Amino acid sequence: MSRKILVALGSVALALSLAACGGEGAGDDSSTSGDKPADLTIGVSMPTQTSERWIADGNSVKEKLTAKGYKVDLQYANDDIPTQSQQVDQMITQGADVLIIAAIDGTALSSQLQAAADKKIPVIAYDRLIRDSKNVDFYVSFDNYKVGVAQANALLTGLGLLKADGSKGTATGPFNIELFAGSLDDNNAHFFFSGAMDTLKPFIDAGTLKVKSGQTKIEQVAILRWQQETAQKRMEDLLTKSYNDGSKVQGVLSPYDGLSRGIITALQNAGYGSAANPMPPVTGQDAEIASVKLINDGVQNSTIFKDTRLLAEQAVIAAEAFLQDKTPTANDTKTYDNGVKVVPSYLLPVVTVYKDNIKKELIDSGYYTAEEVAAGQAK
Ligand code: GAL
């Protein structure tokens, strides 16, 4: 063959091999399986630092990845959608090898995820499913429907309609309750609410539970961005509008500790919390330290403990699998349809925490110390 043809063939081969690399520059092959951890960066995008759970999540993921020698780019987005989009864009341009994302709005990251897919960067949705995109490769979370069921059961137990073992309680009601849900743009909010409502509905239908405000649809009870102040305001409005006839709220379904604290503040400001006017059972989620103290003090009824250490560990396992060009192991391949595809998921179990199992679940497991629980503040 002439030298000219050889050169031409050589450039075809080069072009082909570049194309196989997804159009990236030479040497930037998207396979990371042979790379050392120190040469790999994991972008971790978290929604907000206003809630301690996400701070704990971010820290756990970062610690675990750093301990394995990876570089970590951890960013918080202040609950602001454009900020999160920009941070993820930047992670991509700065060469992240895997992305772990807890989305603020589950539908707002499609173009970022497309950019990641174009560069063959795997995307792991962390606790919150990212919707309307085919470019979500894996989902790590808890069994979110069961969280809702557990919240409803905690409310029924708090009211005495169920016993702690789940059998029928001695109370008969009827009880006035109010319902709260999370942010409508968070896929989880829908799972929590449907798990809870499926459990409460028979009691509502039987007249044992009465939602005095009449607000039973998720759109009526949702709290945008899971804001504590918004929940407090809604509870204040409910008290003024629906309980101005001397009747009392006797139970509140709350899907998240931050909302629960807002609800409790509104109730306390309206005089609830004395022997004559007791604090109704208010549920929660996340075992945030300020709420664990309230539970310990007999103010909040319960929370659903989701061990962020375990969630972080699953995210790290999934990230490592992708970095080694493997597929992470899912334990659920049916539930989480994001509107475009069913995303393979790894779901962790949840535990309901009341005052009497704070020690077993949260202190003995090393999640908090007894001092932190007493102080209501984590070190
Ligand atoms: C949800 C999450 C809950 C709670 C809430 C508010 O997505 O599943 O555990 O943290 O956000 O941050």
mmCIF file of N, CA and C and ligand atoms in Angstrom, residues 53-54 127-128 186 188 192 226 256 285-286 306, ligand 1:
data_model
loop_
_atom_site.group_PDB
_atom_site.id
_atom_site.type_symbol
_atom_site.label_atom_id
_atom_site.label_comp_id
_atom_site.label_asym_id
_atom_site.label_seq_id
_atom_site.Cartn_x
_atom_site.Cartn_y
_atom_site.Cartn_z
ATOM 1 N N ARG A 53 -30.782 17.207 57.366
ATOM 2 C CA ARG A 53 -30.630 15.881 56.772
ATOM 3 C C ARG A 53 -29.740 15.928 55.536
ATOM 4 N N TRP A 54 -29.895 16.981 54.699
ATOM 5 C CA TRP A 54 -29.099 17.036 53.472
ATOM 6 C C TRP A 54 -27.638 17.337 53.775
ATOM 7 N N ASP A 127 -32.042 9.758 46.578
ATOM 8 C CA ASP A 127 -33.273 9.867 47.378
ATOM 9 C C ASP A 127 -34.477 10.430 46.621
ATOM 10 N N ARG A 128 -34.265 11.414 45.752
ATOM 11 C CA ARG A 128 -35.379 11.959 44.974
ATOM 12 C C ARG A 128 -35.202 11.536 43.516
ATOM 13 N N ASP A 186 -41.457 17.295 44.035
ATOM 14 C CA ASP A 186 -40.627 16.192 44.539
ATOM 15 C C ASP A 186 -41.439 14.902 44.432
ATOM 16 N N ASN A 188 -41.113 12.130 45.657
ATOM 17 C CA ASN A 188 -41.343 11.432 46.922
ATOM 18 C C ASN A 188 -42.620 11.888 47.606
ATOM 19 N N PHE A 192 -45.232 9.433 49.517
ATOM 20 C CA PHE A 192 -45.544 9.518 50.957
ATOM 21 C C PHE A 192 -47.048 9.700 51.135
ATOM 22 N N TRP A 226 -40.915 22.190 50.814
ATOM 23 C CA TRP A 226 -40.856 21.585 52.160
ATOM 24 C C TRP A 226 -40.521 22.633 53.223
ATOM 25 N N TYR A 256 -42.615 15.374 57.059
ATOM 26 C CA TYR A 256 -41.182 15.709 57.200
ATOM 27 C C TYR A 256 -40.997 16.561 58.467
ATOM 28 N N GLN A 285 -40.575 12.885 59.632
ATOM 29 C CA GLN A 285 -39.671 12.057 58.847
ATOM 30 C C GLN A 285 -38.280 12.656 58.855
ATOM 31 N N ASP A 286 -37.301 11.821 58.885
ATOM 32 C CA ASP A 286 -35.861 12.139 58.746
ATOM 33 C C ASP A 286 -35.092 12.091 60.051
ATOM 34 N N LYS A 306 -34.641 7.430 58.435
ATOM 35 C CA LYS A 306 -34.032 6.930 57.207
ATOM 36 C C LYS A 306 -32.533 7.138 57.411
HETATM 37 C C1 GAL B 1 -37.731 14.310 50.447
HETATM 38 C C2 GAL B 1 -37.058 13.262 51.276
HETATM 39 C C3 GAL B 1 -37.507 13.396 52.694
HETATM 40 C C4 GAL B 1 -37.292 14.805 53.208
HETATM 41 C C5 GAL B 1 -37.824 15.829 52.229
HETATM 42 C C6 GAL B 1 -37.481 17.233 52.634
HETATM 43 O O1 GAL B 1 -37.352 14.184 49.143
HETATM 44 O O2 GAL B 1 -37.351 11.970 50.810
HETATM 45 O O3 GAL B 1 -36.795 12.477 53.486
HETATM 46 O O4 GAL B 1 -35.938 15.005 53.435
HETATM 47 O O5 GAL B 1 -37.367 15.570 50.947
HETATM 48 O O6 GAL B 1 -36.114 17.457 52.592
#
